[in-house]
Coordinates of C-alpha atoms in Angstrom, one line a residue:
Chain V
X1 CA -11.4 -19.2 38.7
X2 CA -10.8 -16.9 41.6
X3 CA -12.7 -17.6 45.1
X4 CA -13.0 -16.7 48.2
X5 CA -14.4 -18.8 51.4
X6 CA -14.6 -17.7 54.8
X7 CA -16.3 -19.3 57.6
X8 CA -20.5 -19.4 57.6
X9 CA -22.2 -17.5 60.5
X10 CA -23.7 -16.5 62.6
X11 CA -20.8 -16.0 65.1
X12 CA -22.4 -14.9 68.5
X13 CA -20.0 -13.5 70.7
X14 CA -19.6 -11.8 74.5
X15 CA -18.3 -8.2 74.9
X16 CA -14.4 -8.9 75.5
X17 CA -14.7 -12.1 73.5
X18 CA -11.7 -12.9 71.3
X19 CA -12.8 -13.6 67.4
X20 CA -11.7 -14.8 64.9
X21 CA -13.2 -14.9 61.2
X22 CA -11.4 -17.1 59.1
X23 CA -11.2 -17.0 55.3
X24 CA -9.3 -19.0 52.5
X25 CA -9.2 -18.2 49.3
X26 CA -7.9 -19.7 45.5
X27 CA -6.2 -17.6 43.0
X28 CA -4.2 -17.9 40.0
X29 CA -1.7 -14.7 40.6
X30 CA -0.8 -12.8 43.1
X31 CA -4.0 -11.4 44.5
X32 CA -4.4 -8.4 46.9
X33 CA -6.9 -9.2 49.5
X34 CA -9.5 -7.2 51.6
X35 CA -11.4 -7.4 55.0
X36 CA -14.8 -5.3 54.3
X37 CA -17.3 -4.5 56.9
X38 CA -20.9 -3.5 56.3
X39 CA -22.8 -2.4 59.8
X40 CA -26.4 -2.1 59.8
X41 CA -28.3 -0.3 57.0
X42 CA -24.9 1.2 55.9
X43 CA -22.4 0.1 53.0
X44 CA -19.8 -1.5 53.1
X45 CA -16.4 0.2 54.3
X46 CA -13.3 -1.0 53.8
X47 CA -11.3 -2.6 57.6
X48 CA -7.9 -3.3 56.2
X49 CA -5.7 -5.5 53.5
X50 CA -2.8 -6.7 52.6
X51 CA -1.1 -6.8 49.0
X52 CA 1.5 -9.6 49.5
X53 CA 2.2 -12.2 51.2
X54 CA 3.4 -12.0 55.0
X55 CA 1.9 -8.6 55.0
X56 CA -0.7 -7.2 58.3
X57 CA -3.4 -5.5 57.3
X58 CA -5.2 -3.9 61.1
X59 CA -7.4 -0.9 61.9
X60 CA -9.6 -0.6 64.7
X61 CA -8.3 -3.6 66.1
X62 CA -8.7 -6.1 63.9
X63 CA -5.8 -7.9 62.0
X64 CA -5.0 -10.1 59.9
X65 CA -2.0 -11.5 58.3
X66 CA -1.8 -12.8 54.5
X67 CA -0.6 -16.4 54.5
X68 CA 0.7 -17.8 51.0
X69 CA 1.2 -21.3 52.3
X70 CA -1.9 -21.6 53.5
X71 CA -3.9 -19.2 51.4
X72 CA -5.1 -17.7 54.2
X73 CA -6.5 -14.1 55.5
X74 CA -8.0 -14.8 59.0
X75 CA -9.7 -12.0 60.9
X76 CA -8.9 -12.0 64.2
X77 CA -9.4 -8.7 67.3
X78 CA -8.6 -9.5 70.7
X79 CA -11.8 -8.0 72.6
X80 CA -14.7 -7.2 70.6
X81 CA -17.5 -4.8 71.6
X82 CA -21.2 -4.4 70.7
X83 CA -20.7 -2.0 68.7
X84 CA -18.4 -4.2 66.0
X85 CA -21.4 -6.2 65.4
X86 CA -21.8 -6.3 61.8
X87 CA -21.2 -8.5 58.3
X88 CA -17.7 -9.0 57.7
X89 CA -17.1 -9.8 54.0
X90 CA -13.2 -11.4 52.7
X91 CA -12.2 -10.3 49.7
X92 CA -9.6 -10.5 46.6
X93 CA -8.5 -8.4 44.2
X94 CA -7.9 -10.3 40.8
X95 CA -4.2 -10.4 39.3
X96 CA -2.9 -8.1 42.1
X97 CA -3.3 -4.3 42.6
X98 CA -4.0 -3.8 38.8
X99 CA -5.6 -1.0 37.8
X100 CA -9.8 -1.5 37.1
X101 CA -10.0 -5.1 38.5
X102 CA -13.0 -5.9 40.5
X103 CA -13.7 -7.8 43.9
X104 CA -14.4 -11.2 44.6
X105 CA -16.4 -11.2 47.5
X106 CA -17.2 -14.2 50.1
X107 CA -20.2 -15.5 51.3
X108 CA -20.2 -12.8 54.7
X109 CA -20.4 -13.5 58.3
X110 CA -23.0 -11.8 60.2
X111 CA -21.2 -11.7 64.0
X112 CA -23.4 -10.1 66.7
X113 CA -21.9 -8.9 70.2
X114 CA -23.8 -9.2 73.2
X115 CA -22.8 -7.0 76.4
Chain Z
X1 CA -12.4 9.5 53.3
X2 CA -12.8 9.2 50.0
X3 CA -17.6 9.4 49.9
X4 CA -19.8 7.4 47.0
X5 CA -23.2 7.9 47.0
X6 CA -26.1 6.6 45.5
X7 CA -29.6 7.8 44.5
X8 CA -32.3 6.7 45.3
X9 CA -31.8 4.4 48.5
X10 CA -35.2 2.4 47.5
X11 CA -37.3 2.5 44.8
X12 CA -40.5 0.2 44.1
X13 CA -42.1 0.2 40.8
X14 CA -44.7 -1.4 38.3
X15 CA -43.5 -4.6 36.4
X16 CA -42.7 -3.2 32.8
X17 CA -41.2 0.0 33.4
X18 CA -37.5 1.1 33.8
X19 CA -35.7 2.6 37.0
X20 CA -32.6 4.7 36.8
X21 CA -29.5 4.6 39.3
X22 CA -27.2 7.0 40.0
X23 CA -23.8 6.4 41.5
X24 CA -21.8 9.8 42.4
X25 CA -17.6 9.9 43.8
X26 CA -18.4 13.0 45.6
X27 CA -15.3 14.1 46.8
X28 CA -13.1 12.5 44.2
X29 CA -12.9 11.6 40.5
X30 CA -13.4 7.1 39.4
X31 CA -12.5 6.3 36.0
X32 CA -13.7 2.9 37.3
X33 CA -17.2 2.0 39.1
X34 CA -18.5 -1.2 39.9
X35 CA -21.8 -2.0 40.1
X36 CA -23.0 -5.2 42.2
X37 CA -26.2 -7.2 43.0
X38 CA -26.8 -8.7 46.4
X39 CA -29.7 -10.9 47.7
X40 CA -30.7 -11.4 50.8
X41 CA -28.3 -12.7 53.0
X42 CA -25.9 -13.3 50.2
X43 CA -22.5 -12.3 49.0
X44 CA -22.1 -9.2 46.4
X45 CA -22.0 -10.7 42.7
X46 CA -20.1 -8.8 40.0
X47 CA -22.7 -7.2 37.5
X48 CA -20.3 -5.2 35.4
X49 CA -17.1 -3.0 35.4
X50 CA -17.9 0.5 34.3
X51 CA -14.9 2.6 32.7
X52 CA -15.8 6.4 32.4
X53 CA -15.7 7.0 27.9
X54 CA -16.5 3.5 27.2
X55 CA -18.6 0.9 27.2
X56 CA -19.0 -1.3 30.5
X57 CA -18.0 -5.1 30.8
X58 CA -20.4 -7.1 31.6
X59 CA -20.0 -10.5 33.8
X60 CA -21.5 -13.7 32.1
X61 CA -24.7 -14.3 32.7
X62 CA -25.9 -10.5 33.1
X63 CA -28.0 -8.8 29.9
X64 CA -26.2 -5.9 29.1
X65 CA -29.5 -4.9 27.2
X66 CA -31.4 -5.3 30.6
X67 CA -29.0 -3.2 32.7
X68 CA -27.6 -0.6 30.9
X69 CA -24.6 1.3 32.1
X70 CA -23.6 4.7 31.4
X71 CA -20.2 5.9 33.0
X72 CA -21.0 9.8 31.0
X73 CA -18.9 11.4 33.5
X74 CA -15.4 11.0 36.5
X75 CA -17.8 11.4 39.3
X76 CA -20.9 9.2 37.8
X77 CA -22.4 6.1 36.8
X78 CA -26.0 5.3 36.3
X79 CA -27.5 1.7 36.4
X80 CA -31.1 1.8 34.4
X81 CA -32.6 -2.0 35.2
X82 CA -35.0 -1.5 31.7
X83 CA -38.6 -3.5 32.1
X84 CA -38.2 -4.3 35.4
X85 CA -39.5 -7.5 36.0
X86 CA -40.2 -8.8 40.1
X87 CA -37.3 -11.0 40.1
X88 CA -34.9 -8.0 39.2
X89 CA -35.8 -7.2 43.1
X90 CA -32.2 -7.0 44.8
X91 CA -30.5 -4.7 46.9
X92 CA -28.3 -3.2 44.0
X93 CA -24.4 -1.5 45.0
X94 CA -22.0 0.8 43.0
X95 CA -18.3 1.2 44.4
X96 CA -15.7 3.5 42.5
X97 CA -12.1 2.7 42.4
X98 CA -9.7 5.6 44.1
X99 CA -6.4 6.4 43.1
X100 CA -4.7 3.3 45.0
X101 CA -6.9 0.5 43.5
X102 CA -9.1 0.6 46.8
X103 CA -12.8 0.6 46.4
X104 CA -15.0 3.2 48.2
X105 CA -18.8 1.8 48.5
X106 CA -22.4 3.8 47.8
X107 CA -25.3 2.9 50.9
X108 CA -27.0 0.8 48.4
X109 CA -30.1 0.9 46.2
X110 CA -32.8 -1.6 47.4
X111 CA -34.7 -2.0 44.2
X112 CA -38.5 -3.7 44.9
X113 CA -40.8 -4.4 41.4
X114 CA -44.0 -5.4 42.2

């Protein structure tokens, strides 16, 4: 089936520090696929996607391009700060952007920013 | 944005009894919710797919007669974990589908049986 693997944590990282978060994933179709970001004792909020392939999903920063060949959706912001510490989750969306189909989540990585 | 949220944030109760939770679109209406288990320092896993009129589908592996679902309404869902046992302990989320196929999570419901 359907997965979604991104790179295990923790990533510790300096204010200004460039990160990347990579994640791979294995799907059938032609998935839709999801950056989310849960901060401390909050829920998780949706950073950006991308619904095809070659697409840029980016808010806040953060970007990341959706690469058929190499069914990839890396995470990647050029100067981080403390305050983007958080769990950063990949995600797909099963057979595309059709209605009622659920998530399939990675594993998370926790990153923490230091000043 | 689009707000879900959930009620209560944390619950404990006895072994043997049954907790209800409520997931609420309050600024929208969801014909679909989600609801999802995650552990400690784990992924979310997929408990079931809730569709507002009908009966929810349920991932393998999850009792549907153990967590009931009922989707009575466009703006909630309620999650009742039924004779809660310790190891039903999890940090239980709902998310509702908007208009675009994006999901829009609740805070989370950290359920503790003792």
């Amino acid at each position: 089936g359907d997965s979604v693997t991104q790179m295990e944590g923790p990533v510790t990282l300096s204010e200004e520090a460039f990160l990347t978060i990579n994640c791979t994933y294995t799907a059938t179709g032609y998935p839709s696929l999801f950056w989310y970001v849960q901060y401390p004792g909050e829920g998780l909020q949706l950073l950006l996607k991308a619904t095809k392939a070659d697409d840029k999903g980016s808010n806040k920063g953060f970007e990341a391009t959706y690469r058929k060949e190499t069914t990839s959706f890396h995470l990647e912001k050029g100067s981080v700060q403390v305050s983007d510490s958080a769990v950063y989750f990949c995600a797909l969306s099963e057979f595309g952007s059709q209605a009622g189909t659920a998530l399939i989540f990675g594993k998370g990585t926790t990153l923490s920013v230091s000043s | 944005g689009a707000v879900v949220s959930q009620h209560p944030s944390w619950v404990i109760c006895k072994s043997g009894t049954s907790v209800k939770i409520e997931c609420r679109s309050l600024d929208f209406q969801a014909t679909t919710m989600f609801w999802y288990r995650q552990f400690p320092k784990q992924s979310l896993m997929l408990m079931a797919t809730s569709n507002e009129g009908s009966k929810a589908t349920y991932e393998q592996g999850v009792e549907k007669d153990k967590f009931l679902i009922n989707h009575a309404s466009l703006t909630l869902s309620t999650l009742t974990v039924t004779s809660a046992h310790p190891e039903d302990s999890s940090f239980y989320i709902c998310s509702a589908r908007g208009s675009y196929n994006e999901q829009f999570f609740g805070p989370g419901t950290r359920l503790t049986v003792l």
